Short mmCIF file of C-alpha atoms and ligand atoms in Angstrom, two decimals:
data_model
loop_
_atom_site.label_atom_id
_atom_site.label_comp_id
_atom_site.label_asym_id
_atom_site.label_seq_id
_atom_site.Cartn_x
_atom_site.Cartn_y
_atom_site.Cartn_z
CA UNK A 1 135.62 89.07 312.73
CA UNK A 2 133.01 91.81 313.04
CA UNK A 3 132.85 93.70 316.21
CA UNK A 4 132.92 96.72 318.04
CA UNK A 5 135.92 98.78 316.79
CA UNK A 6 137.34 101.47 317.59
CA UNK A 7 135.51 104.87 316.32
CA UNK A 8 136.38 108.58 317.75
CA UNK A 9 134.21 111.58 317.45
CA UNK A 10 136.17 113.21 315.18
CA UNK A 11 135.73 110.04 312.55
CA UNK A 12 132.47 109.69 313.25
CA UNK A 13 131.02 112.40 311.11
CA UNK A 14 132.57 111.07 308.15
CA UNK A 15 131.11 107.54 309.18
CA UNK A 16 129.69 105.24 306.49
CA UNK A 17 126.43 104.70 308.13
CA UNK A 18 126.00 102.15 305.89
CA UNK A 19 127.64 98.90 305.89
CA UNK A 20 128.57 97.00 308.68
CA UNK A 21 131.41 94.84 308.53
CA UNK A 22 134.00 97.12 307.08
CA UNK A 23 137.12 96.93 309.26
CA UNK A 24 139.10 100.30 308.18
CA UNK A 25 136.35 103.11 307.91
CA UNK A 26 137.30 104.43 311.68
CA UNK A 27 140.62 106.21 313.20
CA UNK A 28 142.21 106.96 309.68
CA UNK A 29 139.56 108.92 308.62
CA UNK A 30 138.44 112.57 310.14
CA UNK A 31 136.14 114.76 309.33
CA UNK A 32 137.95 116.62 306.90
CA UNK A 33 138.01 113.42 304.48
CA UNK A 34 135.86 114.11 301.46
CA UNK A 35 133.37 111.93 301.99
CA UNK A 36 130.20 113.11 300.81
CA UNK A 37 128.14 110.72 300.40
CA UNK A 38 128.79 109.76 303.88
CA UNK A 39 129.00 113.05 305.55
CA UNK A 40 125.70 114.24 303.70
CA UNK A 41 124.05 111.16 305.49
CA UNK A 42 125.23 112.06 309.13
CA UNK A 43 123.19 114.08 311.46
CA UNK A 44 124.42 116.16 314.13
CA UNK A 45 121.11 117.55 315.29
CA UNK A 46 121.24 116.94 319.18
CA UNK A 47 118.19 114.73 319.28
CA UNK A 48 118.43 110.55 319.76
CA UNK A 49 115.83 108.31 318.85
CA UNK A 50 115.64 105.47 321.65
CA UNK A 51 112.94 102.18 321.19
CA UNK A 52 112.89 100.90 324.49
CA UNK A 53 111.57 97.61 326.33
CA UNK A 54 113.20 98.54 329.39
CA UNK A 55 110.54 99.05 332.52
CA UNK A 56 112.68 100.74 335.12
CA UNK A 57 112.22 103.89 336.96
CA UNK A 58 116.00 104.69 337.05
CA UNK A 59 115.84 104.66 332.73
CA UNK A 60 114.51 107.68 333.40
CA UNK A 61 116.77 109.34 335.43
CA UNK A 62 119.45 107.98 333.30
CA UNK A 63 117.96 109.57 329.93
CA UNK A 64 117.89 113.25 331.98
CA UNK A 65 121.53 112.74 333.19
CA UNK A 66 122.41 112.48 329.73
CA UNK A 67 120.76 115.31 328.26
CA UNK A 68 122.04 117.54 330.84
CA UNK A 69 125.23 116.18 329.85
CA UNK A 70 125.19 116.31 325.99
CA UNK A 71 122.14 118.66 325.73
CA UNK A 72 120.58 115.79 323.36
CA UNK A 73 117.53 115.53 323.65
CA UNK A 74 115.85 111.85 323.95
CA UNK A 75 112.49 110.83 321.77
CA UNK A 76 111.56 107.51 323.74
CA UNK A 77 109.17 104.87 322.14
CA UNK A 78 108.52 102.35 324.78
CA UNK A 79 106.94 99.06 323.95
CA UNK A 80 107.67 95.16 324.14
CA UNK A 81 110.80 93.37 323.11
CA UNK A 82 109.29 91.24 320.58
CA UNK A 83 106.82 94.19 319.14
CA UNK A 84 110.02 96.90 318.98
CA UNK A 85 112.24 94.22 317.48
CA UNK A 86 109.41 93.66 314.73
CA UNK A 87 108.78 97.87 314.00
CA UNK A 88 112.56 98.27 313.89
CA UNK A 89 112.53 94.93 311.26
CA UNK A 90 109.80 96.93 309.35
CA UNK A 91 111.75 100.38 309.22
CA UNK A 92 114.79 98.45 308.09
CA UNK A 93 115.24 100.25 304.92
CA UNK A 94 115.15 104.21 306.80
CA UNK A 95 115.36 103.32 310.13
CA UNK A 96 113.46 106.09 313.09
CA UNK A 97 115.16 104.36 315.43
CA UNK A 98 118.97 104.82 316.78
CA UNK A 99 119.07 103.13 319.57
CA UNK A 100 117.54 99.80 320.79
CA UNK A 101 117.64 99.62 324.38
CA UNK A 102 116.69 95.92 326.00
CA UNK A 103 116.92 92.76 328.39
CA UNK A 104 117.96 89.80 326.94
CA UNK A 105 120.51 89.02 324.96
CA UNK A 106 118.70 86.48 323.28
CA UNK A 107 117.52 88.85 320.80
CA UNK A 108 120.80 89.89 319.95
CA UNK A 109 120.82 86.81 317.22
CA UNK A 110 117.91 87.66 315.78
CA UNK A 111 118.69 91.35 315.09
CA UNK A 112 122.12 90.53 314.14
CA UNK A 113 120.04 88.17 311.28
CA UNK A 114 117.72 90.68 310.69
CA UNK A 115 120.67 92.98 309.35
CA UNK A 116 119.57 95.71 311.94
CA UNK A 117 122.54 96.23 313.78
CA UNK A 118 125.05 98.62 312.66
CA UNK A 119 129.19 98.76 313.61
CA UNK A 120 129.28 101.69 315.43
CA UNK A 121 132.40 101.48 317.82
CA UNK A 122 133.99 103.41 320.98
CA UNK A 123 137.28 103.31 322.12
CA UNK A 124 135.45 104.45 325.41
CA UNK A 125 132.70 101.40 325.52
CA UNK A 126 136.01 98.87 324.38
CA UNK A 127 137.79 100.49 327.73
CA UNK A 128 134.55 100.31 330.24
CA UNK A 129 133.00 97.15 328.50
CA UNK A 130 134.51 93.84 328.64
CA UNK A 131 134.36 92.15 325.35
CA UNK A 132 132.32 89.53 326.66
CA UNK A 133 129.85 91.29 327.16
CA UNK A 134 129.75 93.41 323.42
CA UNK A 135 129.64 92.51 319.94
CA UNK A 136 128.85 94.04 316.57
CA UNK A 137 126.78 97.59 317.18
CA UNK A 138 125.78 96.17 320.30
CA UNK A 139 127.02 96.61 324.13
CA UNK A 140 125.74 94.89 327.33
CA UNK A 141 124.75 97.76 330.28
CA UNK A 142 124.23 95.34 333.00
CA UNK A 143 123.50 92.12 333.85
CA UNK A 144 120.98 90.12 336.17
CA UNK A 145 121.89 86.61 337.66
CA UNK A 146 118.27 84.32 336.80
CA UNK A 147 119.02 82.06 340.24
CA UNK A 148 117.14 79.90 342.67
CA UNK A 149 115.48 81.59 345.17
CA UNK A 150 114.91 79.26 348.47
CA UNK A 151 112.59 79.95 352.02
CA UNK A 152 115.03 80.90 354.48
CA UNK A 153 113.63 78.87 357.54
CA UNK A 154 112.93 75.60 355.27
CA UNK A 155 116.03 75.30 353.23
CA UNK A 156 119.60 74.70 354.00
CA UNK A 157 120.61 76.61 351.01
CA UNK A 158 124.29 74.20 350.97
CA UNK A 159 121.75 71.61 349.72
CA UNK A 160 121.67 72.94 346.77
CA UNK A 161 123.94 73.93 344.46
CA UNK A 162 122.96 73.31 340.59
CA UNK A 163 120.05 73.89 338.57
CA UNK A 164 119.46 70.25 338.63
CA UNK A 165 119.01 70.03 342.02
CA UNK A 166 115.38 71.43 341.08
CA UNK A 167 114.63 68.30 339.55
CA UNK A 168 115.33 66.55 342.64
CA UNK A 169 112.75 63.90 343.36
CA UNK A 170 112.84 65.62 347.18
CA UNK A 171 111.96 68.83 345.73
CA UNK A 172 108.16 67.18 344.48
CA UNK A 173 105.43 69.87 344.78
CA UNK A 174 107.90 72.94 345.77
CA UNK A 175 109.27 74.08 342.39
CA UNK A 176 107.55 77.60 341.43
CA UNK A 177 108.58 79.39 338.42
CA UNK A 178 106.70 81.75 336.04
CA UNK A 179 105.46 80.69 332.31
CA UNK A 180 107.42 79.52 329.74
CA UNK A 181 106.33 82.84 327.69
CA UNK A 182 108.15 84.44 329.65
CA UNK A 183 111.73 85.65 328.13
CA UNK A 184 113.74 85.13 330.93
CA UNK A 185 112.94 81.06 331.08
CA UNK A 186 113.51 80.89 327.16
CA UNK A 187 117.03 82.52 327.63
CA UNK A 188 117.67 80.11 330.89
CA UNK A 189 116.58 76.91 328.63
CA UNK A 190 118.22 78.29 325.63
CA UNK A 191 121.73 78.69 327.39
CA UNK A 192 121.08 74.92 328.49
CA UNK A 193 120.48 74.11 324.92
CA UNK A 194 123.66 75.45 323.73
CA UNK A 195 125.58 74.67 326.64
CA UNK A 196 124.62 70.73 327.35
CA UNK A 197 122.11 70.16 324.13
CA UNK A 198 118.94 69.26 323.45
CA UNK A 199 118.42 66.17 325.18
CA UNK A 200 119.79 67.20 328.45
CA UNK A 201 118.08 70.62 328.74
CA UNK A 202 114.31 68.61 328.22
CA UNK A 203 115.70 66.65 330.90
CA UNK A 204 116.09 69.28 332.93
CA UNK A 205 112.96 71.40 331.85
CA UNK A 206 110.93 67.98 332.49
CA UNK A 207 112.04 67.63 335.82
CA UNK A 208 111.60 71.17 336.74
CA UNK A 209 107.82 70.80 335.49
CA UNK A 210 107.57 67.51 337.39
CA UNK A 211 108.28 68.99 340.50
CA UNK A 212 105.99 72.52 340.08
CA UNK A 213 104.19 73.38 343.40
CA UNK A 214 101.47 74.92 341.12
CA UNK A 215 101.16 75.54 337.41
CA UNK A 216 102.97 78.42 335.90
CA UNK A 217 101.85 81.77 336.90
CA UNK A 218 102.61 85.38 337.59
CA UNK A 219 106.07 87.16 337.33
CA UNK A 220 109.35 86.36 339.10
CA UNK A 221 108.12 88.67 342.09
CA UNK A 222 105.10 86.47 342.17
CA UNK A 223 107.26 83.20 342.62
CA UNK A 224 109.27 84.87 346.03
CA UNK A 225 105.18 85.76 347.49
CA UNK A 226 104.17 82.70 346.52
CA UNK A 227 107.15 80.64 348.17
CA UNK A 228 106.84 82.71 351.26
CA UNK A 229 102.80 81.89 351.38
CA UNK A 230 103.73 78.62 351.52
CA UNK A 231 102.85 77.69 348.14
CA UNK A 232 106.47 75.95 347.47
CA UNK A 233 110.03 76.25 348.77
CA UNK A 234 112.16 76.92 346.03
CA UNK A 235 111.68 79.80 342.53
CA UNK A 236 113.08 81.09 339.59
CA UNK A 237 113.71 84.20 339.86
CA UNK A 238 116.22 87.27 338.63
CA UNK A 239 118.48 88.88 341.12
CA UNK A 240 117.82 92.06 340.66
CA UNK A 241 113.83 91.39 341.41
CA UNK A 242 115.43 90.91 345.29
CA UNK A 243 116.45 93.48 345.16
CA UNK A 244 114.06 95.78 343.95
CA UNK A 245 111.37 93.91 346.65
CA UNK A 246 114.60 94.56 349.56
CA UNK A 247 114.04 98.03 348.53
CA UNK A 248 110.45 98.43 347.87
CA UNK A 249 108.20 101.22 349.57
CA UNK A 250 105.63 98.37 349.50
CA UNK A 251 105.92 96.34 353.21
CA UNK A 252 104.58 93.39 351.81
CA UNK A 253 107.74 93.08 349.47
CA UNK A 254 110.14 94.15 352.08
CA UNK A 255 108.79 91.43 354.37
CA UNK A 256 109.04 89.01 351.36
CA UNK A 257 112.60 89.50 350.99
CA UNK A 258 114.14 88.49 354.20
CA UNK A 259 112.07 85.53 353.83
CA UNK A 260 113.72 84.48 350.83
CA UNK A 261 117.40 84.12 349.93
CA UNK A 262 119.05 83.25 346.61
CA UNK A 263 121.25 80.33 345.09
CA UNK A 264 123.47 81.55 342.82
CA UNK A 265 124.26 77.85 340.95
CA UNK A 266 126.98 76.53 339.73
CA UNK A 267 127.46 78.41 336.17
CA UNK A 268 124.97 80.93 336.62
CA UNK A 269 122.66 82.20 333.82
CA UNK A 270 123.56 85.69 333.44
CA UNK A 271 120.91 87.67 331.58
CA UNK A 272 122.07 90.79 329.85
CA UNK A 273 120.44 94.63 329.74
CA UNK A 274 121.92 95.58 326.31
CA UNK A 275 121.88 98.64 323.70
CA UNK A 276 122.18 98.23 320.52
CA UNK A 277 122.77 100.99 317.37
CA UNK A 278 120.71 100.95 314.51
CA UNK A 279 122.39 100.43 311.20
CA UNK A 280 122.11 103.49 309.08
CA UNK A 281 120.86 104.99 312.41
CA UNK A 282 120.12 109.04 311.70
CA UNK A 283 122.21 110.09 314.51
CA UNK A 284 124.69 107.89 314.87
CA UNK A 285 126.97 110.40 316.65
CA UNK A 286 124.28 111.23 318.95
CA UNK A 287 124.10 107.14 319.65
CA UNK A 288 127.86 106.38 320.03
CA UNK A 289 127.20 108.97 322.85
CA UNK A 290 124.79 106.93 324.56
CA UNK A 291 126.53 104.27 324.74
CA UNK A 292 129.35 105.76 325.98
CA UNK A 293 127.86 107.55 328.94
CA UNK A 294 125.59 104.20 329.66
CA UNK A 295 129.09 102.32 329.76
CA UNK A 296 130.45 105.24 332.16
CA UNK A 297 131.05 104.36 336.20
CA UNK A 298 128.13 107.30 336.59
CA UNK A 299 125.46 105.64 334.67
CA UNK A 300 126.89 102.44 335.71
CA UNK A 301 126.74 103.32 339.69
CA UNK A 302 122.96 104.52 339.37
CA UNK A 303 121.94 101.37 337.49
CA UNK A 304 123.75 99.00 339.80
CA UNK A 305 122.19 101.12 343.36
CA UNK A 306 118.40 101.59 341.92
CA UNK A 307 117.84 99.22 339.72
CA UNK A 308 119.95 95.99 341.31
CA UNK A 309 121.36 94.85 338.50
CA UNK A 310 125.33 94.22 338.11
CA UNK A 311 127.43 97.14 336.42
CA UNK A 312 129.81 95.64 333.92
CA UNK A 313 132.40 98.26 333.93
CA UNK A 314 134.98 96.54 336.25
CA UNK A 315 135.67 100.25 337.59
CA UNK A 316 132.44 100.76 339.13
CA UNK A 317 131.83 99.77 342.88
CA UNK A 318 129.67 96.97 343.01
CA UNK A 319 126.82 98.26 345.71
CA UNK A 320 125.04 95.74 348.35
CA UNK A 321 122.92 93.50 348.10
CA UNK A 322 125.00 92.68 344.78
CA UNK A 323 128.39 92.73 346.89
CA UNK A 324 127.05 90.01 349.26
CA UNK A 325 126.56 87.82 345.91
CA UNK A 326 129.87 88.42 344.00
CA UNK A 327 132.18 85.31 343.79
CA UNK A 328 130.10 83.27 341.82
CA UNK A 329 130.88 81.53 338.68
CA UNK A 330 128.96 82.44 335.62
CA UNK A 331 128.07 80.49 332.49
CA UNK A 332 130.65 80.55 329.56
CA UNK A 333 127.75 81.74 327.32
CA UNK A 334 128.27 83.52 323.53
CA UNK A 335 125.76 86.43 324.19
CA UNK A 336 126.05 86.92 320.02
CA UNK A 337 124.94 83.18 319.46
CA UNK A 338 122.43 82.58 322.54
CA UNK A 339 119.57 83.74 320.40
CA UNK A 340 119.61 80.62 318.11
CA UNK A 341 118.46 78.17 320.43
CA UNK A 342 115.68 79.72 321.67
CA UNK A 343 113.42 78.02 318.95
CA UNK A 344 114.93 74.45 320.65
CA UNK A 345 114.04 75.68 323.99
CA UNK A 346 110.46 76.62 323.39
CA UNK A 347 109.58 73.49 321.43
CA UNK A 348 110.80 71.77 324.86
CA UNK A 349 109.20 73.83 327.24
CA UNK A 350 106.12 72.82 324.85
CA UNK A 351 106.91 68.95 324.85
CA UNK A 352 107.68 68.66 328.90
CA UNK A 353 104.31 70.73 329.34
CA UNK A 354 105.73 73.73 330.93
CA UNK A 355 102.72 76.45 330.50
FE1 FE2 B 401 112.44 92.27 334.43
#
């Protein structure tokens, strides 16, 4: 089985930044083993090469905690998932990229077909990381519940307690969600896909469109206005964005939020931040490092306070308003496999007319 195994430092310069797969090039080797063709690969200048689709302020503060740590220094290429996914597809053969930092874990297929991935390993990330949530070259950071969002003084949240309950015929008119483009409703339909097949998930994406309050607009911020203007009682929408509104400097989106409150379903839809190394990444030393300190309770703590999203290092305090959610029950998803459907789910969302 291919995964994330176990690599120290000291094995890492002799790497094979090569292959992936290979289940006995870590802990026996060091750096003394003559391994030039390997060695004369590796890189230990202290520069990383990061693509990143990430959009949060606290990234940044992250990336200067680590080069004050390491003293490597970060080159950051910012763009879209689907355009960064498609440069680091085109570099394939000498990759400028080490790291791949993301949401969704739906793309984690689709580089794993690609061949872009490389298995890079950390006893460090195996400790902090459960194995849920890693794979081959790849490592979740956090995650994001995608949950149902409800008007406080219209609902009686107990009323509700599935994702099919939003394709109640009660619910006609209320329903607000964001486009089907967007990434986050591909992974939600996707994980339905996989999880209760085809039919069932255009059931569900069907009824959900049947009961829209207005077409498709806007991001999941825009759903929680919307809801509160009285344009519907019940959204899609991630945690996290809660949060960030709970938190805003903007009054508006404070006052939003303690309008709103969330439904987190029965088998949530967990929605992964994850980094990923690059096979035959430059500095792959400089990457395993990365990861490491991004799967560390520091890192963890600062992702979980600013950015509301859920640490997954079981050692790290889980801050409010997170706490107040914990004690859900998440879906039994395969993060490496979720990718595959997501062809299924758009050809739905295309079918039931969700825009
Ligand atoms: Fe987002």
């Amino acid at each position: 089985m291919r995964r994330f195994m176990a690599l120290t430092l000291a094995s890492v310069f002799a790497l094979s930044i090569s292959a992936c797969g290979s289940t006995e090039k870590t802990e026996s080797e060091s750096a003394d083993t003559p391994a030039a063709e390997e060695s004369a690969e590796a890189n230990t200048d202290p520069v990383l090469n990061v693509y990143s689709s990430r959009h949060y302020d606290v990234d940044k503060k992250l990336y200067d905690m680590f080069t004050e740590e390491t003293g490597i220094k970060l080159n950051v290429v910012e763009g879209k998932a689907p355009e960064l996914i498609e440069r680091l597809t085109r570099e394939k053969a000498a990759p400028e990229a080490d790291v791949f930092l993301t949401v969704g874990a739906e793309s984690i297929w689709q580089l794993n077909e690609e061949g872009i991935l490389g298995d890079y390993t950390s006893e460090t990330v195996e400790k902090n990381i459960p194995e849920h949530y890693r794979g081959t070259g790849w490592m979740g950071v956090a995650s994001r519940a995608r949950v149902i969002a409800y008007v406080k003084d219209q609902v009686d949240p107990s009323t509700i307690t599935s994702y099919a309950d939003l394709t109640k015929p009660e619910w006609k008119g209320q329903v607000l969600a964001r486009s089907s483009e967007s990434g986050y409703n591909q992974a939600l339909l996707a994980s339905f896909v996989s999880i209760d097949g085809v039919e069932k998930a255009t059931e569900w994406a069907q009824g959900v469109t049947d009961n829209f309050g207005r077409e498709p607009k806007g991001n999941d911020r825009d759903q929680a206005k919307a809801a509160v203007a009285g344009e519907g009682k019940l959204a899609i929408m991630n945690s996290y964005y809660w949060a960030l509104m709970d938190k805003s400097s903007d009054p508006e989106e404070k006052k939003v939020a303690e309008q709103i409150g969330l439904i987190f379903p029965e088998n949530t839809h967990l929605n992964l931040s994850y980094a990923g190394i690059i096979k035959d990444a430059k500095h792959a030393e400089n990457a395993v490092k990365l990861m490491e300190f991004l799967s560390g309770d520091k890192a963890q703590t600062l992702i979980a306070e600013e950015n509301g999203e859920f640490p997954l290092n079981p050692e790290t305090t889980v801050p409010e308003p997170q706490k107040s959610w914990l004690g859900f029950k998440a879906q039994e998803l395969d993060f490496n496999e979720l990718g595959k459907h997501i062809s299924d789910a758009t050809k739905i969302f295309g079918e039931v007319g969700w825009k």
